[in-house]
Amino acid sequence: MSVPTYLAYDYPALSVFWSMLVFFLWIMWFVLLFRVVMDIFRDDSLGGVAKAAWLVCVVVLPFLGVFVYLIARGKGMGRREVEQARAQQRAFDNYIRDTARGGTSSADELTRLSEMKARGDITEDEFRKAKDMVFAAHGPSAGASGGTSAGTGPESTGSGRSGTVSSASPR
């Protein structure tokens, strides 16, 4: 039983520091490697053969491949990342705007159409056409999901006036 036992005082503070430094550098290396691989796939200006060549270079010779890629295409890498972040922000803003505005279900649109018909704002023929457009846009089961469709509401019936929503059921 001559196996030495290492205690906390047997591992000096500088050795702990170097071990942590190597560990974090190793993690940073993998983050950089994955970012380069993701950028290779994200870049639309590269063709399939060029993407495959860069990927083989990065996988076969990882250190050299990543450093050459960063030197050759590093500036474009940052630009593509900024463009992707802006596109994601625009998509998120559009989603929030659409959600805050609130969608109308086919039942809501049919209610408004029915009220407009009852007030005499639209004719029976216009009501039928608008009702067919609502059913075509939302489908038979979309009324429960609250989907929206541009140009199918009462505003597109040609009357020029929009109806108010109440709790009246469609006729």
PDB file of N, CA and C in Angstrom, residues 9-44:
ATOM      1  N   TYR A   9      -3.020  20.518   0.545  1.00  0.00           N
ATOM      2  CA  TYR A   9      -1.761  21.238   0.658  1.00  0.00           C
ATOM      3  C   TYR A   9      -0.670  20.654  -0.228  1.00  0.00           C
ATOM      4  N   ASP A  10      -0.917  19.491  -0.827  1.00  0.00           N
ATOM      5  CA  ASP A  10       0.043  18.903  -1.755  1.00  0.00           C
ATOM      6  C   ASP A  10      -0.122  19.457  -3.167  1.00  0.00           C
ATOM      7  N   TYR A  11      -1.192  20.197  -3.429  1.00  0.00           N
ATOM      8  CA  TYR A  11      -1.471  20.744  -4.758  1.00  0.00           C
ATOM      9  C   TYR A  11      -1.410  22.256  -4.642  1.00  0.00           C
ATOM     10  N   PRO A  12      -0.305  22.877  -4.982  1.00  0.00           N
ATOM     11  CA  PRO A  12      -0.114  24.303  -4.735  1.00  0.00           C
ATOM     12  C   PRO A  12      -1.086  25.176  -5.530  1.00  0.00           C
ATOM     13  N   ALA A  13      -1.257  26.410  -5.093  1.00  0.00           N
ATOM     14  CA  ALA A  13      -2.199  27.351  -5.687  1.00  0.00           C
ATOM     15  C   ALA A  13      -1.867  27.634  -7.140  1.00  0.00           C
ATOM     16  N   LEU A  14      -0.608  27.722  -7.492  1.00  0.00           N
ATOM     17  CA  LEU A  14      -0.225  27.973  -8.872  1.00  0.00           C
ATOM     18  C   LEU A  14      -0.622  26.810  -9.779  1.00  0.00           C
ATOM     19  N   SER A  15      -0.521  25.613  -9.269  1.00  0.00           N
ATOM     20  CA  SER A  15      -0.948  24.453 -10.060  1.00  0.00           C
ATOM     21  C   SER A  15      -2.458  24.474 -10.278  1.00  0.00           C
ATOM     22  N   VAL A  16      -3.209  24.909  -9.288  1.00  0.00           N
ATOM     23  CA  VAL A  16      -4.662  25.043  -9.437  1.00  0.00           C
ATOM     24  C   VAL A  16      -4.966  26.089 -10.498  1.00  0.00           C
ATOM     25  N   PHE A  17      -4.248  27.200 -10.442  1.00  0.00           N
ATOM     26  CA  PHE A  17      -4.445  28.264 -11.422  1.00  0.00           C
ATOM     27  C   PHE A  17      -4.179  27.757 -12.838  1.00  0.00           C
ATOM     28  N   TRP A  18      -3.053  27.066 -13.049  1.00  0.00           N
ATOM     29  CA  TRP A  18      -2.720  26.563 -14.385  1.00  0.00           C
ATOM     30  C   TRP A  18      -3.723  25.513 -14.851  1.00  0.00           C
ATOM     31  N   SER A  19      -4.179  24.680 -13.955  1.00  0.00           N
ATOM     32  CA  SER A  19      -5.186  23.672 -14.325  1.00  0.00           C
ATOM     33  C   SER A  19      -6.485  24.340 -14.757  1.00  0.00           C
ATOM     34  N   MET A  20      -6.911  25.370 -14.016  1.00  0.00           N
ATOM     35  CA  MET A  20      -8.140  26.084 -14.383  1.00  0.00           C
ATOM     36  C   MET A  20      -7.954  26.828 -15.702  1.00  0.00           C
ATOM     37  N   LEU A  21      -6.794  27.425 -15.903  1.00  0.00           N
ATOM     38  CA  LEU A  21      -6.520  28.135 -17.145  1.00  0.00           C
ATOM     39  C   LEU A  21      -6.579  27.190 -18.343  1.00  0.00           C
ATOM     40  N   VAL A  22      -5.945  26.043 -18.222  1.00  0.00           N
ATOM     41  CA  VAL A  22      -5.979  25.059 -19.313  1.00  0.00           C
ATOM     42  C   VAL A  22      -7.408  24.587 -19.557  1.00  0.00           C
ATOM     43  N   PHE A  23      -8.159  24.351 -18.496  1.00  0.00           N
ATOM     44  CA  PHE A  23      -9.541  23.913 -18.638  1.00  0.00           C
ATOM     45  C   PHE A  23     -10.383  24.960 -19.375  1.00  0.00           C
ATOM     46  N   PHE A  24     -10.291  26.225 -18.991  1.00  0.00           N
ATOM     47  CA  PHE A  24     -11.078  27.271 -19.636  1.00  0.00           C
ATOM     48  C   PHE A  24     -10.610  27.542 -21.063  1.00  0.00           C
ATOM     49  N   LEU A  25      -9.323  27.435 -21.321  1.00  0.00           N
ATOM     50  CA  LEU A  25      -8.835  27.563 -22.702  1.00  0.00           C
ATOM     51  C   LEU A  25      -9.364  26.431 -23.573  1.00  0.00           C
ATOM     52  N   TRP A  26      -9.444  25.247 -23.017  1.00  0.00           N
ATOM     53  CA  TRP A  26      -9.992  24.103 -23.749  1.00  0.00           C
ATOM     54  C   TRP A  26     -11.472  24.345 -24.084  1.00  0.00           C
ATOM     55  N   ILE A  27     -12.233  24.867 -23.128  1.00  0.00           N
ATOM     56  CA  ILE A  27     -13.643  25.193 -23.366  1.00  0.00           C
ATOM     57  C   ILE A  27     -13.753  26.281 -24.431  1.00  0.00           C
ATOM     58  N   MET A  28     -12.928  27.321 -24.329  1.00  0.00           N
ATOM     59  CA  MET A  28     -12.957  28.396 -25.326  1.00  0.00           C
ATOM     60  C   MET A  28     -12.618  27.862 -26.711  1.00  0.00           C
ATOM     61  N   TRP A  29     -11.705  26.921 -26.789  1.00  0.00           N
ATOM     62  CA  TRP A  29     -11.340  26.340 -28.079  1.00  0.00           C
ATOM     63  C   TRP A  29     -12.549  25.647 -28.707  1.00  0.00           C
ATOM     64  N   PHE A  30     -13.281  24.875 -27.911  1.00  0.00           N
ATOM     65  CA  PHE A  30     -14.454  24.193 -28.459  1.00  0.00           C
ATOM     66  C   PHE A  30     -15.539  25.185 -28.871  1.00  0.00           C
ATOM     67  N   VAL A  31     -15.725  26.254 -28.118  1.00  0.00           N
ATOM     68  CA  VAL A  31     -16.693  27.285 -28.500  1.00  0.00           C
ATOM     69  C   VAL A  31     -16.300  27.902 -29.836  1.00  0.00           C
ATOM     70  N   LEU A  32     -15.019  28.227 -29.989  1.00  0.00           N
ATOM     71  CA  LEU A  32     -14.526  28.795 -31.241  1.00  0.00           C
ATOM     72  C   LEU A  32     -14.687  27.811 -32.398  1.00  0.00           C
ATOM     73  N   LEU A  33     -14.374  26.558 -32.160  1.00  0.00           N
ATOM     74  CA  LEU A  33     -14.514  25.531 -33.196  1.00  0.00           C
ATOM     75  C   LEU A  33     -15.967  25.409 -33.650  1.00  0.00           C
ATOM     76  N   PHE A  34     -16.901  25.375 -32.711  1.00  0.00           N
ATOM     77  CA  PHE A  34     -18.316  25.257 -33.076  1.00  0.00           C
ATOM     78  C   PHE A  34     -18.829  26.509 -33.781  1.00  0.00           C
ATOM     79  N   ARG A  35     -18.344  27.680 -33.374  1.00  0.00           N
ATOM     80  CA  ARG A  35     -18.753  28.918 -34.053  1.00  0.00           C
ATOM     81  C   ARG A  35     -18.256  28.941 -35.490  1.00  0.00           C
ATOM     82  N   VAL A  36     -17.054  28.468 -35.718  1.00  0.00           N
ATOM     83  CA  VAL A  36     -16.522  28.417 -37.087  1.00  0.00           C
ATOM     84  C   VAL A  36     -17.330  27.436 -37.919  1.00  0.00           C
ATOM     85  N   VAL A  37     -17.626  26.277 -37.373  1.00  0.00           N
ATOM     86  CA  VAL A  37     -18.424  25.279 -38.115  1.00  0.00           C
ATOM     87  C   VAL A  37     -19.813  25.839 -38.422  1.00  0.00           C
ATOM     88  N   MET A  38     -20.439  26.514 -37.461  1.00  0.00           N
ATOM     89  CA  MET A  38     -21.760  27.091 -37.708  1.00  0.00           C
ATOM     90  C   MET A  38     -21.671  28.196 -38.764  1.00  0.00           C
ATOM     91  N   ASP A  39     -20.602  28.972 -38.762  1.00  0.00           N
ATOM     92  CA  ASP A  39     -20.444  30.023 -39.758  1.00  0.00           C
ATOM     93  C   ASP A  39     -20.246  29.437 -41.151  1.00  0.00           C
ATOM     94  N   ILE A  40     -19.558  28.323 -41.233  1.00  0.00           N
ATOM     95  CA  ILE A  40     -19.390  27.666 -42.538  1.00  0.00           C
ATOM     96  C   ILE A  40     -20.756  27.308 -43.104  1.00  0.00           C
ATOM     97  N   PHE A  41     -21.625  26.752 -42.280  1.00  0.00           N
ATOM     98  CA  PHE A  41     -22.954  26.372 -42.767  1.00  0.00           C
ATOM     99  C   PHE A  41     -23.862  27.584 -42.985  1.00  0.00           C
ATOM    100  N   ARG A  42     -23.665  28.665 -42.223  1.00  0.00           N
ATOM    101  CA  ARG A  42     -24.511  29.851 -42.323  1.00  0.00           C
ATOM    102  C   ARG A  42     -24.217  30.674 -43.568  1.00  0.00           C
ATOM    103  N   ASP A  43     -22.992  30.633 -44.058  1.00  0.00           N
ATOM    104  CA  ASP A  43     -22.562  31.504 -45.147  1.00  0.00           C
ATOM    105  C   ASP A  43     -23.206  31.084 -46.467  1.00  0.00           C
ATOM    106  N   ASP A  44     -24.038  31.980 -47.017  1.00  0.00           N
ATOM    107  CA  ASP A  44     -24.708  31.691 -48.287  1.00  0.00           C
ATOM    108  C   ASP A  44     -23.810  31.957 -49.491  1.00  0.00           C
TER     109      ASP A  44
END
